[in-house]
PDB file of C-alpha atoms in Angstrom:
ATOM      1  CA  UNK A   1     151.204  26.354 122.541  1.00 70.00           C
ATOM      2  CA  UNK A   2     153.565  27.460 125.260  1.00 75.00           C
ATOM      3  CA  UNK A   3     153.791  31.373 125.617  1.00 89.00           C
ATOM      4  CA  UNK A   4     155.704  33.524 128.079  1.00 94.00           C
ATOM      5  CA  UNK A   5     154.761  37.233 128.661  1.00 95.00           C
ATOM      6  CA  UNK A   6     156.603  39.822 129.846  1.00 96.00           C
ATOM      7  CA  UNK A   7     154.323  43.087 130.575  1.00 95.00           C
ATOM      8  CA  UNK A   8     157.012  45.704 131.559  1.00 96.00           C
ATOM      9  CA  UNK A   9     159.120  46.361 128.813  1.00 95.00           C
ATOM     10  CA  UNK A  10     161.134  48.975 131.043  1.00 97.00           C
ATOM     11  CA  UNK A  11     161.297  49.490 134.637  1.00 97.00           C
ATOM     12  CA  UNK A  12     164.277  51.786 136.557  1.00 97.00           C
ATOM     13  CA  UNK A  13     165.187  51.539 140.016  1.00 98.00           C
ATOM     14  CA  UNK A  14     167.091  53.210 142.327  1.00 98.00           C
ATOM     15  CA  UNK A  15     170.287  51.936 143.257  1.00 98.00           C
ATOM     16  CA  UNK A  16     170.262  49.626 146.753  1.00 98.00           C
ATOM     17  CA  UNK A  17     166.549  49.742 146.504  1.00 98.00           C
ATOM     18  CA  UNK A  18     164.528  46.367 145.796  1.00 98.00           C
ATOM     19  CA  UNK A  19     162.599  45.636 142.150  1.00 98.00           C
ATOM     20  CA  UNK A  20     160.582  43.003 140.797  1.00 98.00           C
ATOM     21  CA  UNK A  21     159.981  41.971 137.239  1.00 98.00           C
ATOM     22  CA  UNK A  22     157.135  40.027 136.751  1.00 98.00           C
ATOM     23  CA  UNK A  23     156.352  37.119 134.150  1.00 97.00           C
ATOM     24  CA  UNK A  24     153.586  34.620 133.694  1.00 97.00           C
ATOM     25  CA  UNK A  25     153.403  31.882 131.104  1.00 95.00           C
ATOM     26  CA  UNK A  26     151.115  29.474 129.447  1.00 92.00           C
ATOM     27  CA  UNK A  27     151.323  25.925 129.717  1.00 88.00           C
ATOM     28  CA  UNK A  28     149.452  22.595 129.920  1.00 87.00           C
ATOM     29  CA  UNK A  29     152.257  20.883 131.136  1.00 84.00           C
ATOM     30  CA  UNK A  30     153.225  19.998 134.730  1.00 84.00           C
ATOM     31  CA  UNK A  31     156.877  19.385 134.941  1.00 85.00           C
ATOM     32  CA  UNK A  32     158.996  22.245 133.479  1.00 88.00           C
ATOM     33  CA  UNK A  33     161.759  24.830 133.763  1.00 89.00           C
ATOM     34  CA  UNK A  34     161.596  27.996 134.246  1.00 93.00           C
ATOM     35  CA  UNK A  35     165.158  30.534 133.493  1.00 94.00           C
ATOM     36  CA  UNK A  36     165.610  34.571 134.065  1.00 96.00           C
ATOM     37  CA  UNK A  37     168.273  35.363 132.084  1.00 95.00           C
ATOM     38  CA  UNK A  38     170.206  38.772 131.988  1.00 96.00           C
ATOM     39  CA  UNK A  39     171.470  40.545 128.978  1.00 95.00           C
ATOM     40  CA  UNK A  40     173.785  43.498 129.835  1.00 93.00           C
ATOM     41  CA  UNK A  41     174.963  45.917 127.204  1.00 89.00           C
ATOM     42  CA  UNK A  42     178.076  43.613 126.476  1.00 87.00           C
ATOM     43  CA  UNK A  43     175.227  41.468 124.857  1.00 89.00           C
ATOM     44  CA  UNK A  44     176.318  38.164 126.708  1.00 89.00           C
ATOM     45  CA  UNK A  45     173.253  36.317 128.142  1.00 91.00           C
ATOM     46  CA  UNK A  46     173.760  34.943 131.644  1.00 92.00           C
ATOM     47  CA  UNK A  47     171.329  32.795 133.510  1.00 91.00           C
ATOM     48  CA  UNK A  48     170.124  34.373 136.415  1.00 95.00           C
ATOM     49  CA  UNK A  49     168.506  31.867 137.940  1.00 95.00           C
ATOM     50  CA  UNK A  50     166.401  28.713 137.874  1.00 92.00           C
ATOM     51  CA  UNK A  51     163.212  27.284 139.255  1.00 93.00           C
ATOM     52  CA  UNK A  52     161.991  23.595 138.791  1.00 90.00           C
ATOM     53  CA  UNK A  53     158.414  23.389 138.183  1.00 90.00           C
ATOM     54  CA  UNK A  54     158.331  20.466 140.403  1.00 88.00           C
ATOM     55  CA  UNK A  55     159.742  22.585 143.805  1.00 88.00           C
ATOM     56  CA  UNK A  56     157.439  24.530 145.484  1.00 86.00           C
ATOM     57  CA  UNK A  57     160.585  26.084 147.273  1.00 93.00           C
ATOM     58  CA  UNK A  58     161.014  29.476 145.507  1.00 95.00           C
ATOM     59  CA  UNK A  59     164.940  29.394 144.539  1.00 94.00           C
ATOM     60  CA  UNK A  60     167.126  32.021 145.305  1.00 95.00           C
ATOM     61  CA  UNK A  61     170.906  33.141 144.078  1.00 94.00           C
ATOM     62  CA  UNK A  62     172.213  35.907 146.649  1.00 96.00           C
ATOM     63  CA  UNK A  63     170.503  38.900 146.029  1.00 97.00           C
ATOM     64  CA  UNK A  64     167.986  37.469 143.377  1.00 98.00           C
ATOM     65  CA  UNK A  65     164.848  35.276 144.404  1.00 97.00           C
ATOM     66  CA  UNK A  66     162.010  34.203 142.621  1.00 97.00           C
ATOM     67  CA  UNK A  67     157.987  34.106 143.479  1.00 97.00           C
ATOM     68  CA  UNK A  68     156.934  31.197 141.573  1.00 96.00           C
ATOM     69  CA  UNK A  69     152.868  31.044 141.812  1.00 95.00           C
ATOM     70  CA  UNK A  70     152.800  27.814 139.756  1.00 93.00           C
ATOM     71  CA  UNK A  71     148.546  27.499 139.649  1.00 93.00           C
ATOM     72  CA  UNK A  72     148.932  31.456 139.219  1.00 95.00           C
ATOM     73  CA  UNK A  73     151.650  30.725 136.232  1.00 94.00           C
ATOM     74  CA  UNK A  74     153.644  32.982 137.426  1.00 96.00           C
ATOM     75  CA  UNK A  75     157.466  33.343 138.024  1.00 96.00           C
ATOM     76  CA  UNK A  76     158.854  37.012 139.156  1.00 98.00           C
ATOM     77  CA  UNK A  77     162.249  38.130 139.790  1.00 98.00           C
ATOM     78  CA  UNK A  78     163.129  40.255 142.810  1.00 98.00           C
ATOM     79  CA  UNK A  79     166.314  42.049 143.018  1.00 98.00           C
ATOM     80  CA  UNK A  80     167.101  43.041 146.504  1.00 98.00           C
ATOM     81  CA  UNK A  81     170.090  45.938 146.853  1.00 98.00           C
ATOM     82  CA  UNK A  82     170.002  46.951 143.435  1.00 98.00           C
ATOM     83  CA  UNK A  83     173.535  47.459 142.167  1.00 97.00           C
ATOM     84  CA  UNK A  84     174.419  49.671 138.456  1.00 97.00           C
ATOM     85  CA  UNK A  85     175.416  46.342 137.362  1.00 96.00           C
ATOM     86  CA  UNK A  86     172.265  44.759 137.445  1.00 97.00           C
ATOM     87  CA  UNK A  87     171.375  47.319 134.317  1.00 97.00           C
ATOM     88  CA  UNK A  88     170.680  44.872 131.673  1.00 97.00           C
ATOM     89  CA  UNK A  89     167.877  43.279 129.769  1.00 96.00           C
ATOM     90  CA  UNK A  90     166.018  40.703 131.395  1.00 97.00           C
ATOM     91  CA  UNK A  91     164.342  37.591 129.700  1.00 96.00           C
ATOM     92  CA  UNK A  92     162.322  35.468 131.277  1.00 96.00           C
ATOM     93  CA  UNK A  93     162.508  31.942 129.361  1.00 93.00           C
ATOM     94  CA  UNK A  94     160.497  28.039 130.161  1.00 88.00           C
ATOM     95  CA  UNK A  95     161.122  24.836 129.295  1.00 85.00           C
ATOM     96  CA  UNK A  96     159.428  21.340 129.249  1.00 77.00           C
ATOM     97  CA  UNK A  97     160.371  18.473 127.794  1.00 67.00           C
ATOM     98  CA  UNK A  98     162.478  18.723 124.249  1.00 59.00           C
ATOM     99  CA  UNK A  99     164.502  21.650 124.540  1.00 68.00           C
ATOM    100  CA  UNK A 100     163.156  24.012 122.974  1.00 76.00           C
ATOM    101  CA  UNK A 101     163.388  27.575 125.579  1.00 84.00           C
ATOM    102  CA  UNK A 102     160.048  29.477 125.236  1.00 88.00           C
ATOM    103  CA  UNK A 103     161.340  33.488 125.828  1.00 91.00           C
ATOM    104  CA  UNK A 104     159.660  36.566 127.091  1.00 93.00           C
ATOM    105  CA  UNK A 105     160.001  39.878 124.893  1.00 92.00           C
ATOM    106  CA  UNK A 106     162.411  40.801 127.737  1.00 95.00           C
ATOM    107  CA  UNK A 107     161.803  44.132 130.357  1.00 97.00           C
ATOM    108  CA  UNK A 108     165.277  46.719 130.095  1.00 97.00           C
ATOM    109  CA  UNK A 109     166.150  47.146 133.504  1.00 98.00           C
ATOM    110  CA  UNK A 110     167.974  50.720 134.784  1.00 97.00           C
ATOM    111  CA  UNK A 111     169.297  51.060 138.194  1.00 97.00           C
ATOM    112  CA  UNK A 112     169.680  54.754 138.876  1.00 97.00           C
ATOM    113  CA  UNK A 113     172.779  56.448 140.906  1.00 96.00           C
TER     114      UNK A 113
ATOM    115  CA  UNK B   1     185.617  26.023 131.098  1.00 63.00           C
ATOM    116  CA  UNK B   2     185.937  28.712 128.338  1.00 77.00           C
ATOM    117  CA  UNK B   3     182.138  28.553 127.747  1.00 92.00           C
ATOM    118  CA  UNK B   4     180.717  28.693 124.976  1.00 95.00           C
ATOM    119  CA  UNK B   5     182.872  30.075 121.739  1.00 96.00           C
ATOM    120  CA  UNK B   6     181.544  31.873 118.636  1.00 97.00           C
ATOM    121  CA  UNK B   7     183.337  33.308 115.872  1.00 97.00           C
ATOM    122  CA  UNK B   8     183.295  36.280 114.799  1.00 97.00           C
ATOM    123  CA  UNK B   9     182.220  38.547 116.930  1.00 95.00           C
ATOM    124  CA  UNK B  10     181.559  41.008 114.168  1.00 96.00           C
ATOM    125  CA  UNK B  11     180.821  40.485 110.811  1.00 97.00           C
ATOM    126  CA  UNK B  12     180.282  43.270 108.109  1.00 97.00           C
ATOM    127  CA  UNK B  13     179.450  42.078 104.922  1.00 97.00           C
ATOM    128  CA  UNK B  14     177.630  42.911 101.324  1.00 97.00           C
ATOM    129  CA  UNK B  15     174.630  41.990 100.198  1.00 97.00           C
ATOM    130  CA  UNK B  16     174.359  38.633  98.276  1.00 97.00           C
ATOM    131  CA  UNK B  17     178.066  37.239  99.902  1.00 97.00           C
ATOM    132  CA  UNK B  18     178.255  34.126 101.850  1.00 97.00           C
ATOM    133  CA  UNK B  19     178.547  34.656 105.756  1.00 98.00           C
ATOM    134  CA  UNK B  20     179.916  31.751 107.929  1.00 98.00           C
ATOM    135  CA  UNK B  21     178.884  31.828 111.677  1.00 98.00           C
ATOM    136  CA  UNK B  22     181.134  29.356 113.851  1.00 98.00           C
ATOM    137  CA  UNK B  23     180.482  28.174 117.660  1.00 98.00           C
ATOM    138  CA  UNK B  24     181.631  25.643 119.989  1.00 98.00           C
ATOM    139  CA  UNK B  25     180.023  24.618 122.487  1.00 96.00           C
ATOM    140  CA  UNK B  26     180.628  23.419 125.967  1.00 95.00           C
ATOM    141  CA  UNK B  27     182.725  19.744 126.507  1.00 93.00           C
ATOM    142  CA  UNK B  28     180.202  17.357 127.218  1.00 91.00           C
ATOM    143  CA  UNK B  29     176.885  19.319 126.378  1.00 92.00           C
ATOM    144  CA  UNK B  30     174.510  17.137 123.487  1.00 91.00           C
ATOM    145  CA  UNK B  31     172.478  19.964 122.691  1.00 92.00           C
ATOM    146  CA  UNK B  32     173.421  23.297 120.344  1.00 95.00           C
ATOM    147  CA  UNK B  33     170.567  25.798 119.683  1.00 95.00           C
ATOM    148  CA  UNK B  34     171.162  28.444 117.094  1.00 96.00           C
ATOM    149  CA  UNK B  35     169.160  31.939 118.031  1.00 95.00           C
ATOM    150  CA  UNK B  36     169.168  34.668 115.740  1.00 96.00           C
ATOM    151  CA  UNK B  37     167.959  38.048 118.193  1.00 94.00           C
ATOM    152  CA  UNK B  38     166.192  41.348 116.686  1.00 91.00           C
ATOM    153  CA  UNK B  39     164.759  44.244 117.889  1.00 85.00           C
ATOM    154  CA  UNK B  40     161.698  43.836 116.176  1.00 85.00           C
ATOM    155  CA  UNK B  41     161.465  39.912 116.391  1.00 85.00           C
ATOM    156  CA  UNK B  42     163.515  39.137 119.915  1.00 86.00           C
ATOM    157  CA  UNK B  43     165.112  35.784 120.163  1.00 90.00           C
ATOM    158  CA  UNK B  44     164.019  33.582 117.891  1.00 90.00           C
ATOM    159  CA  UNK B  45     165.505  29.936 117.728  1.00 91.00           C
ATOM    160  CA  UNK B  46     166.293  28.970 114.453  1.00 95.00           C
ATOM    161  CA  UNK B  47     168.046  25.392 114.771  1.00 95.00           C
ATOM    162  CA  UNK B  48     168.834  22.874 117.399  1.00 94.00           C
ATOM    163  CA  UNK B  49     170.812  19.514 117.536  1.00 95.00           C
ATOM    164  CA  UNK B  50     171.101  16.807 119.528  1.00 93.00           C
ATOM    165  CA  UNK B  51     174.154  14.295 119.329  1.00 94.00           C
ATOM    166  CA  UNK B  52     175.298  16.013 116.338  1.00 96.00           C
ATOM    167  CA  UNK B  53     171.897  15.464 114.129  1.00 96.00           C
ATOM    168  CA  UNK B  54     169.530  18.642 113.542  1.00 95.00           C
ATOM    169  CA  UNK B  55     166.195  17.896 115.419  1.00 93.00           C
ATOM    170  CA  UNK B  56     164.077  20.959 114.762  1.00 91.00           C
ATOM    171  CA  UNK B  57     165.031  23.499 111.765  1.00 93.00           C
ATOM    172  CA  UNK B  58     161.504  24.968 111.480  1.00 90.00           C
ATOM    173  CA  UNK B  59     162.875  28.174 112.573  1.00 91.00           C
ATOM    174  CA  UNK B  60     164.962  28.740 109.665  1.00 94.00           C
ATOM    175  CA  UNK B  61     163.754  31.660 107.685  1.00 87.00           C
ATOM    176  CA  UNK B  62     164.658  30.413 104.413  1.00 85.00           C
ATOM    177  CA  UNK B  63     166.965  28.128 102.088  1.00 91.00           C
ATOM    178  CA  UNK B  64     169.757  30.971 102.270  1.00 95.00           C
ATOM    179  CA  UNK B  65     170.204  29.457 105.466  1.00 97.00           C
ATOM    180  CA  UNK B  66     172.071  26.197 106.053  1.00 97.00           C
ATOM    181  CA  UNK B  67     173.381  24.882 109.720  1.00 98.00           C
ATOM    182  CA  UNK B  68     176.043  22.188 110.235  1.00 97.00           C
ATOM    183  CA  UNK B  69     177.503  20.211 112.928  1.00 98.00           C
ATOM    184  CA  UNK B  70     180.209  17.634 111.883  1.00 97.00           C
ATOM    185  CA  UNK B  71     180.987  16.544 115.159  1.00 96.00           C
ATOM    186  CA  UNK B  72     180.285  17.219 118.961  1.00 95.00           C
ATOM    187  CA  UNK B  73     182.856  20.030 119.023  1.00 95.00           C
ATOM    188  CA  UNK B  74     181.827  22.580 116.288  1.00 97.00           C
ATOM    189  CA  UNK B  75     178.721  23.482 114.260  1.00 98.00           C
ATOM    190  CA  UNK B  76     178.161  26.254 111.552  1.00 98.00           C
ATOM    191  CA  UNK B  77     175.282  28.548 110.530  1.00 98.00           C
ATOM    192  CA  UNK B  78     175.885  29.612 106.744  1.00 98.00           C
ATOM    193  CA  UNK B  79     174.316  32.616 105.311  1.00 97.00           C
ATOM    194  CA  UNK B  80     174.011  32.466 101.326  1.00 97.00           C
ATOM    195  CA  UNK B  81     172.795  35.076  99.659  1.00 96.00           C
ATOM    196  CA  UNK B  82     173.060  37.610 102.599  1.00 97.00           C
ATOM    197  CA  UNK B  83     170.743  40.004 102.729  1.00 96.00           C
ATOM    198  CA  UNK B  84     169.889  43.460 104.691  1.00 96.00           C
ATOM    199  CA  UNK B  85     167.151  41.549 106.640  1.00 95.00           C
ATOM    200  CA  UNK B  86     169.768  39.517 108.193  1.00 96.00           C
ATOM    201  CA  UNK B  87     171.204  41.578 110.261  1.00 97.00           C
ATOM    202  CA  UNK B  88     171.338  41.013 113.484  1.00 97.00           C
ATOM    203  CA  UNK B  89     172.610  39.229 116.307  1.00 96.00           C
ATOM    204  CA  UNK B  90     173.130  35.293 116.318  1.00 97.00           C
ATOM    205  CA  UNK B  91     173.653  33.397 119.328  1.00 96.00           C
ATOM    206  CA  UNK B  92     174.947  30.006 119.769  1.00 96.00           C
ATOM    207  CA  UNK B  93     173.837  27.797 123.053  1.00 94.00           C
ATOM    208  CA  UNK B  94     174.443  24.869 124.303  1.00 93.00           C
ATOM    209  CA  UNK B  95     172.960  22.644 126.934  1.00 89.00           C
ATOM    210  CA  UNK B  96     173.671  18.955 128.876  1.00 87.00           C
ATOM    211  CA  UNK B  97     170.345  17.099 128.779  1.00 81.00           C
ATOM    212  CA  UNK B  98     168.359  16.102 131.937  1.00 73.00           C
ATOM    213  CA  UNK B  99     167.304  19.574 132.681  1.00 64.00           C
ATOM    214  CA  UNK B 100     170.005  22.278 132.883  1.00 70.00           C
ATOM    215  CA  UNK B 101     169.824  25.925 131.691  1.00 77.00           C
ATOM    216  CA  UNK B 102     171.210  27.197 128.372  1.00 84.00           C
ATOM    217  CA  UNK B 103     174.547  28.256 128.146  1.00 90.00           C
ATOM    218  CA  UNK B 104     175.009  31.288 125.438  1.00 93.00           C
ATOM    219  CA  UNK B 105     177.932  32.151 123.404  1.00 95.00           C
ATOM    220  CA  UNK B 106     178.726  35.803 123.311  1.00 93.00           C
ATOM    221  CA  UNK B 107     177.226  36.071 120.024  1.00 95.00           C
ATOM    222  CA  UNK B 108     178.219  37.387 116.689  1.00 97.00           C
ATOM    223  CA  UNK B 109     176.910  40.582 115.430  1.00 96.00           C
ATOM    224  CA  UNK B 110     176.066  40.708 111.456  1.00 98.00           C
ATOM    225  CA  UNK B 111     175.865  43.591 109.576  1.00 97.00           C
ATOM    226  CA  UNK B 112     174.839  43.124 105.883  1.00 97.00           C
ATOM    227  CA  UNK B 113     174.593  46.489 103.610  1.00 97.00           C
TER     228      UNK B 113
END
């Protein structure tokens, strides 16, 4: 069974500062996907970011990265410069083949003024 | 693009009424997932198709709920009897195969009382 576990179910930061949400997940397969997604109030989930199981280049979108440990199963999201619009929900989410996306409970970010 | 559509965004209905969900999904994508998110539960996937033909319905709670999708263009997710356990928030998503991320409608928000 695939799982993906999310231990922080809320974390705050202060505004320009850097956070990182963590995330591990359990598989026995070796070529995947891997997705943060980010749920704002308005409700709309946006993909963050994606990581190929098959790249051990750690991807990055401007101020997001990823650490993806993939012997570790793990695949955390740091947010460099915080900004207030980065307060959202944040669900991390993996894929294999099929397409069914395995999600985290989510962690409820707050960036602080 | 516009994305992916759903219709409504809100619904309020009674109890034991028939509740239509609508989404289309992005031009070109083969796959449309139907999530149904809860506080308690999270996001739980509850349909998908591929090509038009349901693939995995295992996630559907229960014969009140039906899913259709005549064409590559527009599905349905049809409540009937609703009931107050239904509320909550349904997504519709939609994905190209070959390993791309999830693109999510803005959702529709049920209310049943």
């Amino acid at each position: 069974a695939q799982t993906v576990t999310q231990s922080q179910p809320e974390m705050s930061v202060q505004e320009a500062e850097t956070v990182t949400l963590s995330c591990t997940y359990d598989t026995s397969e070796n070529n995947y996907y891997l997705f943060w997604y980010k749920q704002p109030p308005s409700r709309q989930m946006i993909l963050v970011i994606r990581q190929e199981a098959y790249k051990q280049q750690n991807a990055t979108e401007n101020r997001f990265s990823v650490n993806f440990q993939k012997a570790a199963k793990s695949f955390s999201l740091k947010i460099s410069d915080s900004q207030l619009g980065d307060t959202a929900m944040y669900f991390c989410a993996f894929v294999y083949t099929g397409n069914q996306f395995y999600f985290g409970t989510g962690t409820s970010l707050t960036v602080i003024p | 693009d516009a994305g992916v559509i759903q219709s409504p965004r809100h619904e309020v209905t009674e109890m034991g009424q028939e509740v239509t969900l609508r989404c289309k999904p992005i031009s070109g994508h083969d796959y449309l997932f139907w999530y149904r998110q809860t506080m308690m539960r999270g996001l739980e996937l509850l349909i998908y198709f591929n090509n038009n033909v349901p693939i995995d319905d295992s996630g559907m709670p229960e014969d009140r709920f039906s899913a259709k999708m005549p064409n590559a263009s527009f599905s349905t997710l049809k409540i009937q009897p609703s009931e107050p356990r239904d509320s909550a928030v349904y997504f519709c998503a939609s994905r190209r195969s070959g390993g791309g991320g999830y693109t999510f409608g803005s959702g529709t928000r049920l209310t049943v009382v």
